[in-house]
Coordinates of C-alpha atoms in Angstrom, one line a residue:
M1 CA -8.2 20.3 30.9
K2 CA -9.2 16.7 31.8
R3 CA -11.9 16.9 29.2
L4 CA -9.4 18.2 26.6
T5 CA -7.0 15.4 27.5
F6 CA -9.9 12.8 27.1
I7 CA -11.0 14.3 23.7
I8 CA -7.4 14.1 22.4
F9 CA -7.0 10.5 23.8
F10 CA -10.2 9.5 22.2
I11 CA -9.5 10.9 18.9
S12 CA -5.9 9.2 18.9
S13 CA -7.4 5.9 19.9
L14 CA -9.9 6.3 17.1
G15 CA -7.2 7.0 14.7
Y16 CA -5.1 4.1 15.7
S17 CA -8.1 1.6 15.6
Q18 CA -9.0 2.7 11.9
T19 CA -5.3 2.4 10.9
N20 CA -4.7 -1.0 12.5
E21 CA -8.0 -2.1 10.9
L22 CA -6.4 -1.6 7.5
Y23 CA -3.3 -3.2 8.3
Q24 CA -5.1 -6.3 9.6
L25 CA -7.3 -6.4 6.6
A26 CA -4.4 -6.3 4.2
F27 CA -2.3 -8.9 5.8
G28 CA -5.3 -11.0 6.8
K29 CA -6.0 -12.0 3.2
S30 CA -3.5 -14.7 1.9
E31 CA -4.7 -13.9 -1.7
N32 CA -3.1 -10.5 -1.3
F33 CA 0.4 -12.3 -1.3
R34 CA 0.0 -14.7 -4.2
I35 CA 2.5 -12.9 -6.1
L36 CA 5.0 -14.2 -3.4
T37 CA 4.6 -17.6 -4.8
T38 CA 5.6 -16.7 -8.5
F39 CA 8.8 -18.5 -8.2
K40 CA 7.6 -21.3 -6.0
D41 CA 8.3 -19.4 -2.7
K42 CA 5.8 -19.7 0.1
I43 CA 3.7 -17.1 1.7
P44 CA 5.0 -16.4 5.4
T45 CA 3.1 -17.7 8.4
T46 CA 4.3 -14.6 10.3
F47 CA 4.8 -11.2 8.4
S48 CA 8.0 -9.5 9.5
I49 CA 7.2 -5.8 9.2
I50 CA 9.8 -2.9 9.6
D51 CA 8.7 -0.9 12.5
T52 CA 8.9 2.6 10.4
T53 CA 6.8 3.5 7.7
D54 CA 8.1 3.8 4.1
T55 CA 7.2 6.9 1.9
W56 CA 4.4 6.9 -0.8
N57 CA 5.0 6.9 -4.6
P58 CA 2.8 9.9 -5.5
E59 CA 2.3 8.5 -8.9
T60 CA 0.3 5.9 -7.3
F61 CA -2.6 8.3 -7.6
F62 CA -1.9 11.0 -10.4
L63 CA 0.3 11.1 -13.4
R64 CA 1.0 14.9 -14.2
D65 CA 2.5 14.3 -17.8
L66 CA 0.0 11.9 -19.1
N67 CA -3.5 12.1 -20.4
V68 CA -5.0 8.9 -19.0
R69 CA -8.4 9.7 -20.8
N70 CA -6.9 9.4 -24.4
P71 CA -6.6 5.9 -25.5
K72 CA -4.1 6.9 -28.2
V73 CA -1.8 8.1 -25.5
I74 CA -2.2 4.8 -23.4
D75 CA -1.8 2.8 -26.7
S76 CA 1.6 4.7 -27.2
I77 CA 3.1 3.3 -23.9
E78 CA 1.7 -0.1 -24.1
R79 CA 5.2 -1.7 -24.8
D80 CA 6.8 0.3 -21.9
E81 CA 6.4 -2.1 -19.1
H82 CA 8.2 0.1 -16.7
H83 CA 6.0 3.1 -17.3
P84 CA 4.3 4.3 -14.0
Y85 CA 0.8 3.9 -15.6
F86 CA 1.5 0.2 -15.5
N87 CA 3.3 -0.4 -12.4
S88 CA 2.4 2.3 -10.0
Y89 CA -0.9 4.1 -11.1
L90 CA -3.6 2.5 -9.1
F91 CA -6.5 4.0 -11.3
S92 CA -5.5 2.1 -14.5
N93 CA -8.2 0.0 -13.1
E94 CA -11.2 1.3 -14.6
K95 CA -13.5 0.3 -11.5
L96 CA -11.5 2.2 -9.0
D97 CA -10.9 5.0 -11.3
S98 CA -14.7 5.5 -11.4
L99 CA -14.9 5.8 -7.7
I100 CA -12.3 8.8 -7.2
P101 CA -12.8 12.2 -8.8
D102 CA -9.7 13.5 -10.7
V103 CA -9.5 16.6 -8.3
E104 CA -9.2 14.2 -5.5
K105 CA -6.5 12.0 -7.3
E106 CA -4.4 15.2 -7.5
R107 CA -5.0 15.9 -3.8
L108 CA -3.7 12.5 -2.9
F109 CA -0.7 13.0 -5.2
N110 CA 0.2 16.2 -3.2
L111 CA -0.6 14.6 0.2
A112 CA 1.4 11.4 -0.7
S113 CA 4.4 13.9 -1.8
K114 CA 4.6 15.1 1.8
V115 CA 4.4 12.1 3.8
T116 CA 7.4 11.2 6.0
S117 CA 8.3 8.1 7.9
R118 CA 7.0 7.4 11.3
K119 CA 6.7 4.5 13.7
V120 CA 4.3 1.8 12.7
A121 CA 1.2 1.4 14.9
I122 CA 0.1 -2.2 14.1
T123 CA -0.8 -5.2 16.1
G124 CA -2.3 -8.5 15.3
Q125 CA -1.8 -12.2 15.0
K126 CA 0.7 -13.4 12.4
L127 CA 2.2 -9.7 12.5
Q128 CA 5.6 -9.0 13.9
L129 CA 7.3 -5.7 14.0
V130 CA 11.1 -5.6 13.7
R131 CA 13.6 -2.8 13.6
R132 CA 15.4 -4.9 10.9
F133 CA 15.1 -8.3 9.4
N134 CA 18.1 -10.4 10.7
K135 CA 17.1 -13.5 9.1
P136 CA 19.6 -14.6 6.3
L137 CA 16.7 -15.8 3.9
G138 CA 13.0 -14.9 3.5
F139 CA 10.5 -12.1 2.6
Y140 CA 9.9 -9.1 5.0
F141 CA 7.8 -6.1 4.5
L142 CA 7.5 -2.3 4.6
V143 CA 4.3 -0.4 4.8
T144 CA 3.2 3.1 4.3
A145 CA 0.9 5.1 6.5
P146 CA -2.7 4.8 5.2
L147 CA -4.0 7.7 3.2
Y148 CA -7.5 8.7 3.2
A149 CA -9.8 10.3 0.8
T150 CA -11.6 13.7 1.6
D151 CA -14.9 11.8 2.1
N152 CA -13.3 9.3 4.6
K153 CA -15.0 6.6 2.7
H154 CA -12.0 5.3 0.8
A155 CA -8.5 4.6 2.2
F156 CA -5.2 3.4 0.6
L157 CA -2.3 1.5 1.8
A158 CA 0.9 0.3 0.2
I159 CA 3.1 -2.8 1.1
F160 CA 6.6 -3.1 -0.2
V161 CA 7.9 -6.7 -0.2
K162 CA 11.6 -7.4 0.0
K163 CA 13.5 -10.6 -0.1
K164 CA 16.7 -11.9 1.2
E165 CA 18.1 -14.8 -0.9
V166 CA 21.3 -16.4 -2.2
F167 CA 21.8 -16.1 -6.1
L168 CA 25.0 -17.6 -7.6
G169 CA 26.6 -17.5 -4.3
E170 CA 25.9 -14.0 -3.6
K171 CA 23.8 -12.7 -0.8
M172 CA 20.9 -10.5 -2.2
D173 CA 18.4 -8.0 -0.3
N174 CA 16.3 -6.7 -3.1
Y175 CA 12.8 -5.4 -3.6
F176 CA 10.6 -8.1 -4.9
A177 CA 7.1 -6.5 -5.4
T178 CA 4.7 -3.7 -4.4
L179 CA 1.1 -4.1 -3.4
T180 CA -1.2 -1.1 -3.4
L181 CA -4.4 -1.7 -1.8
M182 CA -7.7 0.3 -1.8
F183 CA -10.5 0.1 0.8
E184 CA -14.1 1.3 1.0
K185 CA -16.3 1.7 4.1
N186 CA -19.3 -0.4 3.9
K187 CA -22.9 0.3 5.3
E188 CA -21.9 -0.8 8.7
Q189 CA -18.9 1.9 8.7
R190 CA -16.4 -1.1 8.5
W191 CA -13.5 -1.0 6.0
T192 CA -13.6 -3.6 3.2
Q193 CA -10.9 -4.1 0.5
I194 CA -12.1 -3.4 -3.0
G195 CA -8.9 -3.5 -5.1
I196 CA -5.4 -4.3 -5.3
K197 CA -2.5 -3.5 -7.7
E198 CA 0.3 -5.9 -7.7
N199 CA 3.7 -5.0 -9.2
L200 CA 6.4 -7.8 -9.6
I201 CA 9.8 -6.1 -9.6
L202 CA 12.2 -7.8 -12.1

């Protein structure tokens, strides 16, 4: 019984360590948050993160009704700036697309569709978990739980940026941007960030 308890504890600790590493990588790179400066705002020195995960947008990984291999199809939507291909679909980036087989993209789509909210497991400098963001102004963040490819060599994380501000005398609390990050394990079995998709929400 003690051995089983130890094994469960070890696996849980390993999973937490891996998840925490991804969060720290994501928030540790200031260049990931350059989009926050679009309107001359500053990147926070401390990131306030809501303490429960948000859900995934499955179209991050797979678009059921779009033939992404057909250039004519892509050309036909080029003026639709709100199409998921441009603001959600991670693999519109050819480099990232080449790393993940199509069958795996569909698996990730199905997995993302089933993810529910849970408590965030995250620690680190400049990271502050909050139940709600009580400051009257500023950015705060919601995160998804990481998703992992079948080979466990690639991982994905989404960060949703919200902003409290006053516009024309009215208090606002709106989504500002979405950041989708892709990671890969290096030869030392450490995660490294290899891509990011930024979407400014206007």
